[in-house]
C-alpha cells in the first residue's frame, strides 16, 4: 500500500476530479450561478468507456480500457487531448475534460471541453502495437468525434504520429480525408506551424505579462522548470532565447542547477543522447525537492498533476507560479499560495497556448490555407495577452486571486452561452 492510500485526506487532496469540483463550486458560489446551470456544468455531458482489443507482437490479444469524456459543447465542439498512461483514471480524464472547457472559455476560442485517455504503458509497446491500439481506440469512439463534434489532440505520451493514425483511421471510415478531426498533426498532414512550441510559448507570454506587473525584466528573472518534455522543454528553450536565466530543470529522475543559467540547448542535446538530464556536465545535480523549493522569480511546473500540494506549497519561494501542466496544484495548496503572496498564473490560462494553436490548426484545415509561423505566433500572443488581461481585470474587479478569477470568467462565459442557446427539451 502506498503512503497516499493510507492517508484518506491526502487521497482526497490528490483526486483531480475533487480538485476540479472544489474550484468550480468556489467560482459558482462567488458568481451566485443559477442552480440549474450549476447542475449542467458540474457534471460532464457525456462519458464514453471503450474496451480495446489489440493484437500484440507475440500473438496474444490484450484488452485495454479507454475513455473519452466530453464535458461541455456549449461554446463549440468538445476539444482536448488524449493521454496514454498506466495510471489513467476516469476521474482524472473527467477533471481534465472540464479544465479544457474552462481553458477554451478563458482563451475565448469557440470550443467546449473534452479529454481522452487509454490505460496502457506506452514505453513497453512497440510502434506496431501502438498503431493498432490507436486505430482501434479511434474506431471505438468514431461516432462521437469529428471536426464539428469533438476534436482530439496530443497530450501525455501521445504525439504527431498518434494524431496521424487517428486522422487516417477516421478518414478511412468516412471515405474522405478529414484533417480537421484531430489537431497536433504533422506539418505535412494539415498540421500548423508553431504547434509543437505553442504551449511553452504561451507560458512565456503570460509570464512576461506577469513580470511587467512586478517591474522585472526577463534578463533579471530566474526560472525553475519542472518537466523537460514538450511543455517544459519548449518553455525553457524559448525563455532562454528571450534572456531569462533558467537556473534549474527538474525531471522525474533528478534536478540540474546552475546559478548563472543553464545552457538549455546543451541540456537538450545531453537528454537526447542519454535519455536523461542526469549527469549533465553543464550544471550541478541537486535534490529534486530542494530544486522545487529554491528561491526564484518564476517556477513553472510543466509535468503532471499534484506537484504543489499542502505539503510542498509551504516550502515554495517563487514570486510567480506559471502552471504549464494541467492541475499541478491541489485545491488545498491554493490557500497556502495565496497566503504566501505568490502570483499564480493558473493552468487554464497559462497552458492555453497549445489548444489555441490547435484552434488555428483546425481553422487552417477547414480553410485549406496555411499561415506562416509569424502569423501563428502573433495571433497566439494576442490571445494569451488578452486572456491574461481578462483574468487579472476580473480578479481586480471581484477582489479574488487569479485562479478564482479565471474560473469565474470561464463559468460566466460558458453559462452565458447556455442561457443564449436555451435548453433543448
Ligand atoms: N493536451 C493539450 C491541453 O491539455 C492540448 C489540447 C488541444 O490542443 O486540444 O491543453
Short mmCIF file of C-alpha atoms and ligand atoms in Angstrom, two decimals:
data_model
loop_
_atom_site.label_atom_id
_atom_site.label_comp_id
_atom_site.label_asym_id
_atom_site.label_seq_id
_atom_site.Cartn_x
_atom_site.Cartn_y
_atom_site.Cartn_z
CA UNK A 1 0.00 0.00 0.00
CA UNK A 2 1.31 3.45 -0.83
CA UNK A 3 1.62 6.25 1.71
CA UNK A 4 -1.09 8.11 -0.17
CA UNK A 5 -3.60 5.28 0.09
CA UNK A 6 -3.02 5.11 3.86
CA UNK A 7 -3.93 8.77 4.26
CA UNK A 8 -7.54 9.48 3.24
CA UNK A 9 -7.15 13.26 3.49
CA UNK A 10 -4.21 13.19 1.11
CA UNK A 11 -6.01 10.75 -1.15
CA UNK A 12 -8.87 13.25 -1.39
CA UNK A 13 -6.46 16.10 -1.98
CA UNK A 14 -4.81 14.26 -4.87
CA UNK A 15 -8.08 13.32 -6.59
CA UNK A 16 -8.15 15.62 -9.64
CA UNK A 17 -11.93 15.49 -10.03
CA UNK A 18 -12.42 16.66 -6.44
CA UNK A 19 -9.93 19.46 -7.14
CA UNK A 20 -11.90 20.47 -10.22
CA UNK A 21 -15.19 20.39 -8.28
CA UNK A 22 -13.76 22.46 -5.43
CA UNK A 23 -12.66 25.23 -7.79
CA UNK A 24 -15.92 25.01 -9.74
CA UNK A 25 -18.06 25.29 -6.59
CA UNK A 26 -16.00 28.19 -5.31
CA UNK A 27 -16.39 30.12 -8.58
CA UNK A 28 -20.10 29.22 -8.88
CA UNK A 29 -20.71 30.47 -5.32
CA UNK A 30 -18.87 33.70 -5.94
CA UNK A 31 -20.87 34.27 -9.13
CA UNK A 32 -24.14 33.21 -7.48
CA UNK A 33 -24.56 30.98 -10.51
CA UNK A 34 -28.08 29.86 -11.34
CA UNK A 35 -28.75 26.49 -9.64
CA UNK A 36 -29.84 24.79 -12.86
CA UNK A 37 -26.82 25.93 -14.86
CA UNK A 38 -24.64 24.86 -11.97
CA UNK A 39 -26.09 21.35 -12.25
CA UNK A 40 -25.49 21.31 -16.00
CA UNK A 41 -21.86 22.37 -15.70
CA UNK A 42 -20.94 20.42 -12.59
CA UNK A 43 -21.04 17.10 -14.43
CA UNK A 44 -19.79 16.19 -17.90
CA UNK A 45 -22.26 15.93 -20.75
CA UNK A 46 -21.00 12.54 -21.92
CA UNK A 47 -18.54 9.85 -20.81
CA UNK A 48 -17.59 7.01 -23.10
CA UNK A 49 -15.70 3.92 -21.92
CA UNK A 50 -14.36 1.50 -24.52
CA UNK A 51 -12.54 -1.80 -24.27
CA UNK A 52 -9.91 -2.01 -26.95
CA UNK A 53 -8.69 -5.41 -28.12
CA UNK A 54 -5.17 -5.25 -29.54
CA UNK A 55 -3.10 -7.97 -31.17
CA UNK A 56 0.34 -7.89 -29.53
CA UNK A 57 3.52 -8.71 -31.43
CA UNK A 58 3.85 -12.08 -29.66
CA UNK A 59 0.45 -13.20 -30.97
CA UNK A 60 -1.50 -12.66 -27.73
CA UNK A 61 -4.57 -10.41 -27.55
CA UNK A 62 -4.67 -7.75 -24.82
CA UNK A 63 -7.74 -5.65 -23.98
CA UNK A 64 -7.06 -2.04 -22.96
CA UNK A 65 -9.55 0.36 -21.35
CA UNK A 66 -10.03 3.76 -22.98
CA UNK A 67 -12.11 6.81 -22.16
CA UNK A 68 -13.36 9.90 -23.91
CA UNK A 69 -15.15 12.46 -21.78
CA UNK A 70 -16.99 15.41 -23.30
CA UNK A 71 -17.52 17.88 -20.53
CA UNK A 72 -19.29 20.63 -22.49
CA UNK A 73 -20.23 21.53 -26.05
CA UNK A 74 -21.96 24.78 -25.10
CA UNK A 75 -19.47 27.10 -26.83
CA UNK A 76 -18.50 24.76 -29.69
CA UNK A 77 -17.28 21.23 -30.35
CA UNK A 78 -15.56 19.38 -27.50
CA UNK A 79 -11.78 19.81 -27.66
CA UNK A 80 -8.91 18.24 -25.82
CA UNK A 81 -6.04 15.81 -25.83
CA UNK A 82 -5.67 12.08 -25.39
CA UNK A 83 -3.19 10.63 -22.91
CA UNK A 84 -1.68 7.18 -22.76
CA UNK A 85 -0.51 6.17 -19.29
CA UNK A 86 -0.75 3.22 -16.90
CA UNK A 87 -2.36 5.31 -14.16
CA UNK A 88 -5.12 6.98 -16.22
CA UNK A 89 -8.44 7.01 -14.35
CA UNK A 90 -11.91 8.13 -15.38
CA UNK A 91 -11.84 10.76 -12.62
CA UNK A 92 -8.61 12.19 -13.98
CA UNK A 93 -9.98 12.29 -17.55
CA UNK A 94 -13.20 13.87 -16.31
CA UNK A 95 -11.26 16.59 -14.49
CA UNK A 96 -9.04 17.20 -17.50
CA UNK A 97 -12.12 17.44 -19.76
CA UNK A 98 -13.68 20.09 -17.53
CA UNK A 99 -10.39 22.02 -17.42
CA UNK A 100 -10.49 22.08 -21.24
CA UNK A 101 -13.95 23.70 -21.12
CA UNK A 102 -12.68 26.41 -18.78
CA UNK A 103 -9.40 26.82 -20.68
CA UNK A 104 -11.12 27.35 -24.05
CA UNK A 105 -13.51 29.81 -22.42
CA UNK A 106 -10.65 31.78 -20.82
CA UNK A 107 -8.83 31.89 -24.18
CA UNK A 108 -12.16 32.83 -25.74
CA UNK A 109 -11.91 30.26 -28.52
CA UNK A 110 -15.06 28.58 -29.85
CA UNK A 111 -14.80 25.18 -28.21
CA UNK A 112 -16.20 23.19 -25.36
CA UNK A 113 -14.03 20.74 -23.48
CA UNK A 114 -13.14 17.07 -23.76
CA UNK A 115 -10.36 14.67 -22.90
CA UNK A 116 -9.42 11.09 -23.62
CA UNK A 117 -7.18 8.53 -22.04
CA UNK A 118 -6.11 4.94 -22.53
CA UNK A 119 -4.78 2.85 -19.65
CA UNK A 120 -1.57 1.40 -21.09
CA UNK A 121 2.18 1.61 -20.67
CA UNK A 122 3.36 3.13 -23.96
CA UNK A 123 7.03 2.57 -23.05
CA UNK A 124 6.65 -1.20 -23.43
CA UNK A 125 4.52 -1.15 -26.57
CA UNK A 126 6.14 -1.48 -29.99
CA UNK A 127 5.31 1.00 -32.76
CA UNK A 128 3.08 -1.62 -34.36
CA UNK A 129 1.21 -2.24 -31.09
CA UNK A 130 0.80 1.50 -30.51
CA UNK A 131 -0.57 1.94 -34.00
CA UNK A 132 -3.07 -0.92 -33.61
CA UNK A 133 -4.13 0.41 -30.20
CA UNK A 134 -4.60 3.93 -31.58
CA UNK A 135 -6.57 2.82 -34.63
CA UNK A 136 -8.89 0.54 -32.66
CA UNK A 137 -9.44 3.19 -29.96
CA UNK A 138 -10.31 5.69 -32.73
CA UNK A 139 -12.69 3.18 -34.33
CA UNK A 140 -14.39 2.56 -30.96
CA UNK A 141 -15.10 6.27 -30.39
CA UNK A 142 -15.62 7.16 -34.06
CA UNK A 143 -19.27 8.19 -33.89
CA UNK A 144 -18.51 10.64 -31.09
CA UNK A 145 -15.61 12.52 -32.72
CA UNK A 146 -15.43 14.73 -35.81
CA UNK A 147 -14.41 18.25 -36.83
CA UNK A 148 -17.77 19.62 -35.73
CA UNK A 149 -18.25 17.30 -32.73
CA UNK A 150 -15.13 16.57 -30.75
CA UNK A 151 -11.54 17.17 -31.85
CA UNK A 152 -8.81 15.19 -30.06
CA UNK A 153 -5.17 16.31 -29.82
CA UNK A 154 -1.92 15.10 -28.25
CA UNK A 155 -1.42 15.01 -24.50
CA UNK A 156 0.92 12.97 -22.29
CA UNK A 157 2.63 10.17 -24.25
CA UNK A 158 0.80 10.88 -27.49
CA UNK A 159 2.29 12.80 -30.38
CA UNK A 160 2.07 13.81 -34.04
CA UNK A 161 2.34 10.20 -35.19
CA UNK A 162 -0.56 9.11 -32.99
CA UNK A 163 -2.60 12.00 -34.40
CA UNK A 164 -1.71 10.97 -37.97
CA UNK A 165 -3.00 7.42 -37.25
CA UNK A 166 -6.19 8.80 -35.72
CA UNK A 167 -6.77 11.10 -38.68
CA UNK A 168 -6.17 8.26 -41.13
CA UNK A 169 -8.46 5.83 -39.31
CA UNK A 170 -11.27 8.38 -39.15
CA UNK A 171 -10.74 9.32 -42.82
CA UNK A 172 -10.78 5.69 -43.98
CA UNK A 173 -14.14 5.16 -42.25
CA UNK A 174 -15.59 8.39 -43.66
CA UNK A 175 -14.20 7.63 -47.13
CA UNK A 176 -12.65 11.10 -47.32
CA UNK A 177 -9.54 12.71 -45.90
CA UNK A 178 -10.71 14.73 -42.92
CA UNK A 179 -7.71 16.54 -41.48
CA UNK A 180 -9.81 18.67 -39.08
CA UNK A 181 -10.80 15.70 -36.92
CA UNK A 182 -7.66 15.98 -34.79
CA UNK A 183 -5.04 18.66 -34.17
CA UNK A 184 -1.35 18.39 -33.36
CA UNK A 185 -0.78 16.57 -36.65
CA UNK A 186 2.48 16.53 -38.60
CA UNK A 187 3.00 19.63 -40.75
CA UNK A 188 2.64 17.63 -43.96
CA UNK A 189 -0.77 16.27 -42.95
CA UNK A 190 -2.57 19.51 -42.13
CA UNK A 191 -0.61 20.42 -39.01
CA UNK A 192 0.09 24.02 -38.09
CA UNK A 193 3.38 25.83 -37.90
CA UNK A 194 4.19 26.70 -34.32
CA UNK A 195 2.02 23.95 -32.77
CA UNK A 196 4.85 21.96 -31.10
CA UNK A 197 6.13 25.09 -29.30
CA UNK A 198 2.71 26.61 -28.65
CA UNK A 199 2.13 25.57 -25.02
CA UNK A 200 5.66 26.58 -23.98
CA UNK A 201 5.39 29.83 -25.92
CA UNK A 202 2.07 30.60 -24.25
CA UNK A 203 3.68 30.03 -20.83
CA UNK A 204 6.41 32.50 -21.75
CA UNK A 205 3.93 35.14 -22.98
CA UNK A 206 1.85 35.13 -19.78
CA UNK A 207 5.00 35.07 -17.63
CA UNK A 208 6.27 38.17 -19.46
CA UNK A 209 2.94 39.87 -18.73
CA UNK A 210 3.21 38.96 -15.04
CA UNK A 211 6.81 40.22 -14.87
CA UNK A 212 5.64 43.61 -16.15
CA UNK A 213 3.39 43.86 -13.08
CA UNK A 214 6.43 43.25 -10.87
CA UNK A 215 8.64 45.58 -12.90
CA UNK A 216 11.16 42.78 -13.53
CA UNK A 217 12.99 42.40 -16.86
CA UNK A 218 13.34 38.88 -18.27
CA UNK A 219 17.15 39.21 -18.15
CA UNK A 220 16.91 39.74 -14.39
CA UNK A 221 14.50 36.86 -13.79
CA UNK A 222 15.49 33.43 -12.51
CA UNK A 223 13.37 30.49 -13.61
CA UNK A 224 12.93 26.92 -12.34
CA UNK A 225 11.10 24.48 -14.60
CA UNK A 226 9.78 21.10 -13.54
CA UNK A 227 9.43 18.86 -16.60
CA UNK A 228 11.53 18.96 -19.75
CA UNK A 229 9.13 17.44 -22.27
CA UNK A 230 7.01 19.19 -24.85
CA UNK A 231 5.80 21.91 -22.48
CA UNK A 232 8.73 22.39 -20.09
CA UNK A 233 11.42 21.83 -22.71
CA UNK A 234 9.90 24.28 -25.18
CA UNK A 235 9.26 26.87 -22.47
CA UNK A 236 12.89 26.51 -21.35
CA UNK A 237 14.23 26.87 -24.88
CA UNK A 238 12.11 29.92 -25.77
CA UNK A 239 12.63 31.62 -22.42
CA UNK A 240 16.40 31.08 -22.54
CA UNK A 241 16.42 32.68 -26.01
CA UNK A 242 14.40 35.58 -24.61
CA UNK A 243 17.11 36.19 -21.99
CA UNK A 244 15.63 34.54 -18.88
CA UNK A 245 18.05 32.72 -16.56
CA UNK A 246 16.84 29.15 -16.36
CA UNK A 247 18.64 28.15 -13.17
CA UNK A 248 17.15 24.71 -12.67
CA UNK A 249 15.39 21.94 -14.59
CA UNK A 250 13.71 19.19 -12.60
CA UNK A 251 12.77 15.80 -14.05
CA UNK A 252 11.44 12.58 -12.52
CA UNK A 253 14.98 11.23 -12.09
CA UNK A 254 16.93 14.28 -10.96
CA UNK A 255 17.38 18.05 -10.96
CA UNK A 256 20.15 20.10 -12.54
CA UNK A 257 21.19 23.55 -11.36
CA UNK A 258 23.40 26.45 -12.42
CA UNK A 259 23.08 29.80 -10.65
CA UNK A 260 24.28 31.58 -13.81
CA UNK A 261 21.67 29.99 -16.03
CA UNK A 262 21.79 26.59 -17.75
CA UNK A 263 22.70 26.15 -21.39
CA UNK A 264 19.30 24.76 -22.42
CA UNK A 265 20.34 23.69 -25.93
CA UNK A 266 23.28 21.71 -24.49
CA UNK A 267 20.97 20.13 -21.89
CA UNK A 268 18.55 19.14 -24.65
CA UNK A 269 21.36 17.51 -26.60
CA UNK A 270 22.52 15.66 -23.46
CA UNK A 271 18.98 14.41 -22.81
CA UNK A 272 18.56 13.31 -26.39
CA UNK A 273 21.83 11.37 -26.28
CA UNK A 274 21.49 9.79 -22.83
CA UNK A 275 17.71 9.77 -22.31
CA UNK A 276 18.01 11.81 -19.11
CA UNK A 277 19.14 15.18 -17.70
CA UNK A 278 21.18 13.32 -15.06
CA UNK A 279 25.00 13.74 -15.25
CA UNK A 280 24.79 16.87 -17.39
CA UNK A 281 28.26 18.38 -17.28
CA UNK A 282 27.00 21.97 -17.54
CA UNK A 283 25.38 22.02 -14.09
CA UNK A 284 25.28 20.58 -10.63
CA UNK A 285 22.87 17.77 -9.71
CA UNK A 286 20.72 18.78 -6.75
CA UNK A 287 17.90 17.23 -4.76
CA UNK A 288 14.55 17.47 -6.62
CA UNK A 289 12.53 18.74 -3.65
CA UNK A 290 15.22 21.29 -2.88
CA UNK A 291 15.15 22.41 -6.52
CA UNK A 292 11.38 22.98 -6.40
CA UNK A 293 11.71 24.98 -3.19
CA UNK A 294 14.62 27.19 -4.22
CA UNK A 295 14.31 30.96 -4.35
CA UNK A 296 13.44 32.12 -7.86
CA UNK A 297 11.28 34.63 -9.68
CA UNK A 298 9.35 32.12 -11.75
CA UNK A 299 8.50 28.48 -11.09
CA UNK A 300 6.92 26.52 -13.94
CA UNK A 301 5.52 23.10 -13.06
CA UNK A 302 5.21 21.57 -16.53
CA UNK A 303 4.82 17.85 -15.93
CA UNK A 304 1.93 16.15 -14.14
CA UNK A 305 -0.86 16.86 -11.70
CA UNK A 306 -0.39 17.22 -7.94
CA UNK A 307 3.14 18.59 -7.67
CA UNK A 308 2.24 21.54 -5.45
CA UNK A 309 0.30 20.16 -2.52
CA UNK A 310 -0.41 21.15 1.08
CA UNK A 311 2.97 19.53 1.86
CA UNK A 312 5.12 21.20 -0.82
CA UNK A 313 3.37 24.61 -1.16
CA UNK A 314 4.59 25.97 2.21
CA UNK A 315 8.20 25.49 1.03
CA UNK A 316 7.94 27.39 -2.26
CA UNK A 317 9.99 30.57 -2.64
CA UNK A 318 8.96 31.78 -6.09
CA UNK A 319 7.24 35.07 -6.86
CA UNK A 320 5.32 33.85 -9.90
CA UNK A 321 3.94 30.36 -10.47
CA UNK A 322 3.18 29.65 -14.13
CA UNK A 323 1.23 26.40 -14.38
CA UNK A 324 2.41 24.75 -17.59
CA UNK A 325 0.89 21.38 -16.62
CA UNK A 326 -2.79 20.68 -16.11
CA UNK A 327 -3.71 20.57 -12.44
CA UNK A 328 -0.19 20.82 -10.93
CA UNK A 329 -1.59 22.50 -7.79
CA UNK A 330 -4.08 20.83 -5.46
CA UNK A 331 -7.06 22.79 -4.14
CA UNK A 332 -5.82 22.92 -0.51
CA UNK A 333 -2.49 24.32 -1.77
CA UNK A 334 -4.30 27.32 -3.33
CA UNK A 335 -4.87 28.99 0.04
CA UNK A 336 -1.25 28.46 1.05
CA UNK A 337 -0.03 30.09 -2.16
CA UNK A 338 -2.41 32.99 -1.62
CA UNK A 339 -1.17 33.50 1.97
CA UNK A 340 2.40 33.47 0.72
CA UNK A 341 1.53 36.15 -1.85
CA UNK A 342 2.64 34.04 -4.80
CA UNK A 343 1.27 35.34 -8.11
CA UNK A 344 -0.32 32.25 -9.66
CA UNK A 345 -0.97 32.08 -13.39
CA UNK A 346 -3.45 29.20 -13.32
CA UNK A 347 -3.23 26.27 -15.73
CA UNK A 348 -6.46 27.13 -17.55
CA UNK A 349 -4.75 30.35 -18.62
CA UNK A 350 -1.03 29.55 -18.55
CA UNK A 351 -1.10 26.44 -20.73
CA UNK A 352 -3.84 27.57 -23.12
CA UNK A 353 -1.27 28.19 -25.87
CA UNK A 354 -1.45 24.56 -27.01
CA UNK A 355 -5.17 24.46 -27.58
CA UNK A 356 -5.08 27.95 -29.06
CA UNK A 357 -2.73 26.86 -31.84
CA UNK A 358 -4.82 23.68 -32.14
CA UNK A 359 -7.70 26.04 -32.89
CA UNK A 360 -5.55 27.77 -35.53
CA UNK A 361 -4.71 24.36 -37.00
CA UNK A 362 -8.40 23.43 -37.22
CA UNK A 363 -9.20 26.80 -38.85
CA UNK A 364 -6.39 26.31 -41.38
CA UNK A 365 -7.55 22.75 -42.16
CA UNK A 366 -11.07 23.96 -42.79
CA UNK A 367 -9.81 26.84 -44.94
CA UNK A 368 -7.28 24.66 -46.72
CA UNK A 369 -4.95 27.64 -46.48
CA UNK A 370 -1.94 27.65 -44.21
CA UNK A 371 -0.37 30.50 -42.27
CA UNK A 372 3.29 31.30 -41.82
CA UNK A 373 4.85 30.89 -38.39
CA UNK A 374 4.99 34.61 -37.65
CA UNK A 375 1.26 34.94 -38.15
CA UNK A 376 0.59 31.92 -35.89
CA UNK A 377 2.84 33.34 -33.16
CA UNK A 378 1.42 36.84 -33.47
CA UNK A 379 -2.16 35.58 -33.15
CA UNK A 380 -1.18 33.31 -30.27
CA UNK A 381 0.36 36.25 -28.46
CA UNK A 382 -2.79 38.29 -28.94
CA UNK A 383 -4.98 35.56 -27.44
CA UNK A 384 -2.66 34.86 -24.49
CA UNK A 385 -2.22 38.55 -23.64
CA UNK A 386 -5.98 39.11 -23.85
CA UNK A 387 -6.56 36.06 -21.66
CA UNK A 388 -4.07 37.36 -19.08
CA UNK A 389 -5.66 40.82 -19.10
CA UNK A 390 -9.21 39.46 -18.89
CA UNK A 391 -8.32 37.23 -15.93
CA UNK A 392 -6.38 39.85 -13.98
CA UNK A 393 -9.03 42.51 -14.67
CA UNK A 394 -11.72 40.09 -13.46
CA UNK A 395 -9.64 39.39 -10.36
CA UNK A 396 -9.16 43.10 -9.67
CA UNK A 397 -12.86 43.78 -10.12
CA UNK A 398 -14.02 40.91 -7.89
CA UNK A 399 -11.04 41.11 -5.49
CA UNK A 400 -10.05 37.50 -5.94
CA UNK A 401 -6.86 35.69 -6.79
CA UNK A 402 -6.11 34.71 -10.39
CA UNK A 403 -7.29 31.12 -10.04
CA UNK A 404 -10.73 32.12 -8.75
CA UNK A 405 -10.88 34.91 -11.36
CA UNK A 406 -10.05 32.54 -14.22
CA UNK A 407 -12.72 30.06 -13.13
CA UNK A 408 -15.28 32.81 -12.63
CA UNK A 409 -14.56 34.31 -16.04
CA UNK A 410 -14.79 30.88 -17.69
CA UNK A 411 -18.01 29.90 -15.91
CA UNK A 412 -19.53 33.24 -16.75
CA UNK A 413 -18.75 32.79 -20.45
CA UNK A 414 -19.98 29.20 -20.64
CA UNK A 415 -23.12 29.96 -18.59
CA UNK A 416 -23.87 32.87 -20.92
CA UNK A 417 -23.66 30.54 -23.95
CA UNK A 418 -26.01 28.06 -22.26
CA UNK A 419 -28.51 30.80 -21.47
CA UNK A 420 -28.39 32.10 -25.04
CA UNK A 421 -28.88 28.64 -26.51
CA UNK A 422 -31.61 27.67 -24.06
CA UNK A 423 -32.36 24.11 -23.09
CA UNK A 424 -33.47 21.69 -25.80
CA UNK A 425 -36.29 19.54 -24.49
N1 LIG B 1 -3.44 18.49 -24.38
C1 LIG B 1 -3.34 19.91 -24.50
C2 LIG B 1 -4.01 20.59 -23.31
O1 LIG B 1 -4.17 20.00 -22.27
C3 LIG B 1 -3.82 20.43 -25.83
C4 LIG B 1 -5.26 20.15 -26.16
C5 LIG B 1 -5.63 20.51 -27.57
O2 LIG B 1 -4.82 21.02 -28.30
O3 LIG B 1 -6.79 20.25 -27.91
O4 LIG B 1 -4.34 21.73 -23.34
#
